[in-house]
Amino acid sequence: MLMVFPTRTHIYGVAPIGWALQAAGHEVRFVVQHNPAEVEPFLETGLSTMWFGDDFDLARHRRAARGLDSEGGMDSAYKISESRPEKYTDDYIRTVYDMWAWALRWAAPESFLDDVLPFARWWRPDLVIWDPIVYAGPLIAQAVGAASMRMLIAADQTARISFQYRDLMRRVDPAGREPDPLVTWMSEWLDRHGCAFDERLRFGLASIDPGPACIRYDLPVNYVPVRFAPFNRPLPMPDWLLEKPTRPRICVTLGVSARQVHGQEETSVASLLDGLRDLDVEVVATLNAEQLADVPRLPDNVRAVDFVPLNELLAGCAAIVHQGGGATLGNAVVNGVPQLIIPGTTWAERVSALAQEKRGYGLFLELEEVTAEAVRHRVTRLLAEPSFLASAREVQREMLASPTMNDIVPELELAAARHRGA
């Protein structure tokens, strides 16, 4: 059973492990909350999908992400994507953890859980794989006796804030009198269904991680490294994409997460393109008309396309400028492409950008520091300094040497069998 947040990035991120399990002869299906706007991505994966619960309300999710929700939603001053050490006061850690305990509960509504549970009891999955913000996964798994594992799609922010909160509570509440809001919610639901909370439910028996090693946290979590598997929706292959570029080709993309979560981009598209205007490069900008609305005129060296197969595009690119999303990052790594990351604030973009800059194959630019000059300077460095390409190729080799999704299937089978026999 695959349980994901029903948006394109999450669906594509979890699908490859479903392919591997299905190819090994297992019965695999997505079990998700219905999002009327995102039916096609499930169909594109080729895996069976079943809808449960009330329709997913993307507009409400956007309000929550902006701190405008009327039911105790997220204060926009506190973000799980924050990575500056000086920001991590006791108040910051407590507030972010409390907000995300609320958000994780919101992402697993009672209507969905109550609708899935009878089916899960009938179908009796051996293994539930869930993405890091769908805690319906471990709840349903515990209720039916299935093994539970996470499938990461970016750096592990839920584990990071959980351990920060745990360390804070050990210091300020050593007697353990203050309840953990996430554990309280999970325990209440499990108690109603004759089960008990188990600490292993917090992160699953294992966390399958397709990210590069440099962005993996050093935490007491059972991470299972695996090779990133690119996936793009079916698209026509443009003729120009098959031609060898005569100048360095630069990809500019801002992914789809900001469009879906915030309803708008967090950075200035005009500044990004102006920064590349005077360089002797070919720019392919995967931006739609809405994203380009504030750009008065496209530079002559920019080709704007709504969508293009990213894995195929990056195979011919000398660099990529992007917002730091996990899928974009993964595609760039497996293609050995140096990166300029202007991190968004949805999840783990900033901490991943800093880790990649430290590893030597990328550069980092704060959102509030984006100017045409800053973009031009960093892209020029990526192209002119050989160390960036050398490091990108080294990390590419490390990723391609990682176990594939198929390679780890026996490990998942064994874990599920052991759990059933426990």
XYZ file of C-alpha atoms in Angstrom:
422
model
C 0.000 0.000 0.000
C 1.472 3.346 -1.115
C 0.153 6.399 0.733
C 1.155 9.848 -0.525
C 0.158 13.474 -0.306
C -1.946 13.720 -3.494
C 0.154 16.187 -5.455
C 2.356 15.538 -8.469
C 5.795 15.754 -6.832
C 4.859 13.316 -4.070
C 3.180 10.889 -6.476
C 6.184 10.802 -8.806
C 8.571 10.509 -5.866
C 6.960 7.348 -4.463
C 6.005 5.649 -7.742
C 9.458 4.106 -8.502
C 9.422 1.889 -5.401
C 5.937 0.780 -6.431
C 7.249 -0.207 -9.872
C 10.045 -2.250 -8.301
C 7.679 -4.099 -5.973
C 5.139 -4.745 -8.720
C 7.869 -6.000 -11.078
C 8.869 -8.447 -8.325
C 5.365 -9.923 -8.392
C 3.713 -8.040 -5.553
C 0.270 -6.447 -5.612
C 0.791 -2.701 -5.329
C -1.665 0.155 -5.187
C -1.862 3.794 -4.217
C -4.400 4.375 -1.442
C -4.915 8.112 -1.238
C -7.220 11.012 -0.570
C -8.880 12.110 -3.793
C -7.512 15.308 -5.315
C -9.675 16.139 -8.361
C -6.899 18.350 -9.761
C -4.278 15.586 -9.664
C -5.883 12.472 -11.110
C -3.605 12.352 -14.165
C -0.316 11.895 -12.259
C -1.617 8.697 -10.673
C -2.693 7.369 -14.065
C 0.705 8.265 -15.525
C 2.504 6.047 -13.014
C 0.798 2.926 -14.352
C 0.042 1.730 -10.797
C -3.428 0.955 -9.452
C -4.972 3.792 -7.453
C -7.905 3.878 -5.045
C -9.498 7.040 -3.637
C -10.864 7.350 -0.105
C -12.327 10.047 2.130
C -13.453 13.537 1.216
C -11.928 15.441 -1.684
C -8.561 17.050 -0.985
C -8.904 20.840 -0.671
C -5.818 22.382 -2.299
C -7.052 25.935 -1.687
C -7.233 25.238 2.045
C -3.756 23.736 1.934
C -2.463 26.950 0.352
C -4.070 29.026 3.105
C -2.486 26.808 5.754
C 0.939 27.088 4.120
C 0.635 30.881 4.158
C -0.404 30.980 7.816
C -3.943 32.077 7.008
C -5.884 29.023 8.124
C -8.618 29.719 10.663
C -8.142 26.405 12.474
C -4.767 27.002 14.078
C -2.715 26.754 10.909
C 0.901 27.677 10.291
C 2.355 31.031 11.264
C 4.399 32.105 8.243
C 7.169 33.387 10.539
C 7.967 29.796 11.532
C 9.073 27.445 8.779
C 10.230 23.845 8.836
C 12.586 24.784 5.984
C 14.626 27.100 8.247
C 18.280 26.102 8.636
C 20.013 29.098 10.233
C 21.273 27.948 13.667
C 20.616 31.326 15.267
C 16.891 30.937 14.505
C 16.585 27.727 16.513
C 15.525 29.179 19.825
C 13.444 27.056 22.182
C 10.350 28.960 21.091
C 11.129 28.400 17.401
C 11.604 24.649 17.776
C 8.476 24.230 19.909
C 6.340 26.332 17.572
C 7.501 24.599 14.381
C 6.968 21.173 15.925
C 3.496 22.085 17.200
C 2.542 23.483 13.791
C 3.731 20.376 11.997
C 1.967 18.080 14.438
C -1.163 19.993 13.470
C -0.309 19.860 9.761
C 0.365 16.108 9.821
C -2.968 15.576 11.519
C -4.652 17.745 8.885
C -3.025 15.674 6.108
C -4.593 12.516 7.587
C -8.211 13.579 8.202
C -10.593 11.374 10.164
C -12.839 10.943 7.116
C -9.921 9.492 5.167
C -8.670 7.222 7.961
C -12.139 5.914 8.725
C -12.782 5.216 5.046
C -9.437 3.454 4.457
C -9.424 1.272 7.569
C -12.212 -1.182 6.558
C -10.572 -1.666 3.176
C -7.136 -2.187 4.743
C -8.550 -4.752 7.161
C -10.053 -6.615 4.210
C -7.032 -6.323 1.874
C -4.444 -6.823 4.660
C -1.343 -5.213 3.156
C 2.009 -6.635 4.252
C 3.793 -3.317 3.815
C 2.652 0.303 3.876
C 5.046 2.808 2.290
C 4.209 6.437 3.000
C 5.680 9.807 2.258
C 6.920 11.861 5.229
C 3.831 14.010 5.679
C 1.178 11.297 5.348
C 0.939 9.851 8.846
C -2.149 7.972 7.777
C 0.469 5.442 6.614
C 1.835 4.349 9.997
C -1.616 4.588 11.607
C -3.248 2.252 9.082
C -0.226 -0.060 9.152
C -0.387 -0.387 12.929
C -4.136 -0.970 12.869
C -3.807 -3.928 10.458
C -0.450 -5.321 11.602
C 1.504 -4.308 8.490
C 5.125 -3.199 8.322
C 5.522 0.548 7.897
C 8.251 2.402 5.965
C 8.744 5.928 4.728
C 9.781 6.958 1.225
C 11.651 10.258 1.382
C 11.329 12.719 -1.474
C 13.724 15.341 -0.051
C 15.861 15.911 3.048
C 14.223 14.505 6.188
C 12.715 17.582 7.798
C 10.163 15.713 9.922
C 12.920 13.666 11.573
C 15.095 16.744 12.079
C 12.398 18.781 13.853
C 11.307 15.713 15.839
C 14.780 15.172 17.289
C 15.214 18.881 17.942
C 11.915 18.860 19.841
C 12.881 15.711 21.753
C 16.165 17.257 22.841
C 14.359 20.432 23.877
C 11.833 18.504 25.969
C 14.557 16.488 27.692
C 16.109 19.752 28.765
C 13.040 21.785 29.769
C 10.729 18.946 30.835
C 12.915 16.067 32.097
C 9.971 14.531 33.959
C 8.102 14.086 30.682
C 4.959 15.836 31.892
C 4.298 17.817 28.720
C 2.565 15.670 26.100
C 3.979 15.337 22.599
C 1.161 16.635 20.313
C 1.980 14.191 17.514
C 2.049 11.198 19.850
C -1.151 12.368 21.552
C -3.041 12.495 18.261
C -1.713 9.171 16.983
C -2.340 7.457 20.331
C -5.932 8.710 20.512
C -6.738 7.349 17.053
C -4.983 4.030 17.670
C -6.669 3.591 21.067
C -10.076 3.900 19.427
C -9.144 1.020 17.147
C -7.661 -1.312 19.730
C -3.972 -0.506 19.086
C -1.178 1.256 20.927
C 1.357 3.835 19.808
C 4.853 2.499 19.152
C 7.870 4.807 18.713
C 8.765 2.899 15.541
C 5.682 4.451 13.937
C 7.295 7.888 14.016
C 9.700 7.123 11.143
C 8.758 3.573 10.156
C 10.916 0.464 10.275
C 13.065 2.069 7.572
C 13.246 5.280 5.557
C 14.009 4.724 1.877
C 16.175 7.659 0.805
C 16.916 8.461 -2.874
C 18.739 11.688 -2.062
C 22.500 12.254 -2.369
C 24.435 11.375 0.782
C 25.480 14.981 1.381
C 21.909 16.068 2.228
C 21.193 13.127 4.553
C 21.016 14.063 8.216
C 23.143 12.253 10.780
C 20.187 11.090 12.857
C 19.318 7.787 14.571
C 16.976 6.816 11.740
C 17.236 3.603 9.699
C 17.955 5.183 6.324
C 18.102 2.882 3.298
C 20.029 4.709 0.543
C 18.762 4.034 -2.962
C 19.459 5.408 -6.432
C 17.187 8.243 -7.511
C 14.892 7.130 -10.369
C 13.854 9.992 -12.696
C 10.214 10.071 -13.714
C 8.478 12.540 -16.002
C 4.945 12.531 -17.293
C 4.441 11.497 -20.937
C 5.457 14.383 -23.164
C 6.431 14.840 -26.812
C 10.186 15.006 -27.374
C 11.014 18.340 -29.082
C 13.387 18.082 -32.041
C 15.684 20.764 -30.644
C 16.239 18.675 -27.521
C 17.883 15.965 -29.609
C 20.379 18.392 -31.127
C 23.743 18.952 -29.491
C 23.792 22.530 -28.155
C 26.307 24.863 -29.776
C 26.601 26.916 -26.577
C 26.382 25.869 -22.932
C 22.749 24.985 -22.255
C 21.315 26.231 -18.950
C 18.064 24.881 -17.533
C 15.935 27.251 -15.459
C 13.087 25.599 -13.583
C 11.075 26.369 -10.473
C 9.364 22.993 -10.208
C 5.675 22.612 -9.424
C 5.597 22.604 -5.606
C 5.518 26.374 -5.185
C 2.750 26.639 -7.771
C 0.707 24.029 -5.906
C 1.485 24.944 -2.287
C 1.793 28.732 -2.464
C -0.082 29.399 -5.702
C 2.827 31.625 -6.807
C 6.596 31.649 -7.156
C 8.751 32.852 -4.279
C 11.507 34.343 -6.413
C 11.630 36.903 -9.214
C 11.459 35.156 -12.583
C 12.413 38.415 -14.312
C 15.628 38.660 -12.268
C 16.565 35.055 -13.059
C 16.208 35.561 -16.794
C 17.823 39.020 -16.786
C 20.822 37.491 -15.053
C 21.339 35.136 -17.994
C 20.526 37.665 -20.746
C 24.100 38.739 -21.555
C 25.812 35.367 -21.186
C 26.846 33.368 -24.242
C 24.537 30.502 -23.325
C 21.324 28.838 -24.454
C 18.675 29.037 -21.732
C 15.777 26.602 -21.551
C 13.249 27.930 -19.055
C 10.517 25.454 -18.076
C 8.087 28.195 -17.118
C 4.442 28.619 -18.033
C 2.601 31.765 -19.106
C 1.549 32.598 -15.538
C 5.124 32.398 -14.291
C 6.274 34.619 -17.169
C 3.512 37.200 -16.708
C 5.830 39.748 -15.076
C 8.586 39.328 -17.671
C 8.139 42.174 -20.195
C 10.276 40.528 -22.885
C 12.122 37.243 -23.028
C 15.866 37.606 -23.601
C 16.949 36.462 -27.066
C 18.899 33.521 -25.631
C 15.914 32.125 -23.682
C 13.615 29.375 -24.945
C 10.512 29.166 -22.713
C 8.607 25.880 -22.600
C 5.828 24.946 -20.188
C 7.101 21.425 -19.566
C 9.887 19.344 -21.058
C 11.181 15.928 -19.922
C 13.640 17.084 -17.254
C 15.888 14.019 -17.272
C 16.338 14.273 -21.047
C 16.845 18.049 -20.931
C 19.511 17.839 -18.226
C 21.474 15.245 -20.194
C 22.604 18.116 -22.448
C 22.875 20.892 -19.846
C 26.000 22.549 -18.456
C 24.168 23.915 -15.397
C 20.734 24.235 -13.833
C 19.116 27.082 -11.900
C 16.301 25.899 -9.656
C 14.387 26.276 -6.398
C 15.808 23.261 -4.566
C 12.963 20.747 -4.769
C 13.846 17.106 -4.168
C 12.849 15.826 -7.608
C 14.703 18.575 -9.489
C 17.748 18.047 -7.301
C 17.645 14.285 -7.939
C 17.396 14.696 -11.707
C 20.361 17.075 -11.663
C 22.460 14.683 -9.561
C 21.915 11.625 -11.759
C 22.872 13.727 -14.786
C 25.996 15.204 -13.158
C 24.908 18.819 -13.649
C 26.241 21.708 -11.474
C 23.460 23.598 -9.734
C 22.566 27.136 -8.692
C 19.870 26.819 -6.051
C 17.635 29.700 -4.994
C 15.818 27.816 -2.269
C 12.107 27.988 -1.724
C 10.601 27.678 1.744
C 8.251 24.730 1.292
C 10.326 21.947 2.856
C 14.084 21.272 2.734
C 15.256 23.512 -0.069
C 17.595 25.746 1.938
C 19.362 23.058 3.940
C 19.821 20.970 0.777
C 21.269 23.950 -1.093
C 23.799 24.610 1.656
C 24.815 20.940 1.801
C 25.351 20.811 -1.959
C 27.381 24.013 -1.960
C 29.559 22.529 0.788
C 29.951 19.328 -1.272
C 31.309 21.444 -4.112
C 28.896 20.896 -6.998
C 26.464 23.740 -6.418
C 26.064 27.351 -5.377
C 23.467 28.884 -3.093
C 21.647 32.212 -3.348
C 19.181 33.442 -0.719
C 15.701 34.372 -1.949
C 16.042 37.911 -0.632
C 19.404 38.337 -2.395
C 18.214 37.489 -5.895
C 19.286 40.091 -8.429
C 20.245 39.760 -12.084
C 23.859 40.480 -11.143
C 23.936 37.817 -8.397
C 22.481 35.200 -10.740
C 24.890 36.111 -13.549
C 27.918 35.945 -11.252
C 27.077 32.501 -9.883
C 26.160 30.924 -13.207
C 29.391 32.303 -14.690
C 31.314 30.602 -11.877
C 29.532 27.270 -12.444
C 30.556 27.350 -16.104
C 34.072 28.733 -15.696
C 35.411 26.855 -12.663
C 36.106 23.162 -13.454
C 35.721 22.088 -9.810
C 31.923 22.351 -9.975
C 31.599 19.931 -12.872
C 34.214 17.597 -11.368
C 32.298 17.462 -8.069
C 28.964 17.025 -9.848
C 30.349 14.049 -11.780
C 31.770 12.571 -8.572
C 28.404 12.804 -6.819
C 26.756 11.383 -9.942
C 29.037 8.328 -9.733
C 28.201 7.921 -6.049
C 24.480 8.027 -6.826
C 24.740 5.561 -9.728
C 26.680 3.186 -7.468
C 23.823 3.160 -4.930
C 21.430 0.192 -4.822
C 18.538 0.482 -7.257
C 14.891 0.236 -6.238
C 14.930 -3.344 -7.526
C 18.009 -4.120 -5.426
C 16.288 -3.234 -2.149
C 13.088 -5.210 -2.787
C 14.421 -8.339 -0.977
C 15.220 -6.148 2.035
C 11.652 -4.820 2.063
C 10.226 -8.327 1.684
C 12.309 -9.595 4.598
C 11.313 -6.698 6.837
C 7.624 -7.245 6.075
C 7.916 -11.000 6.743
C 9.719 -10.430 10.030
C 7.120 -7.915 11.120
C 4.287 -10.336 10.386
C 6.075 -13.005 12.396
C 6.852 -10.754 15.355
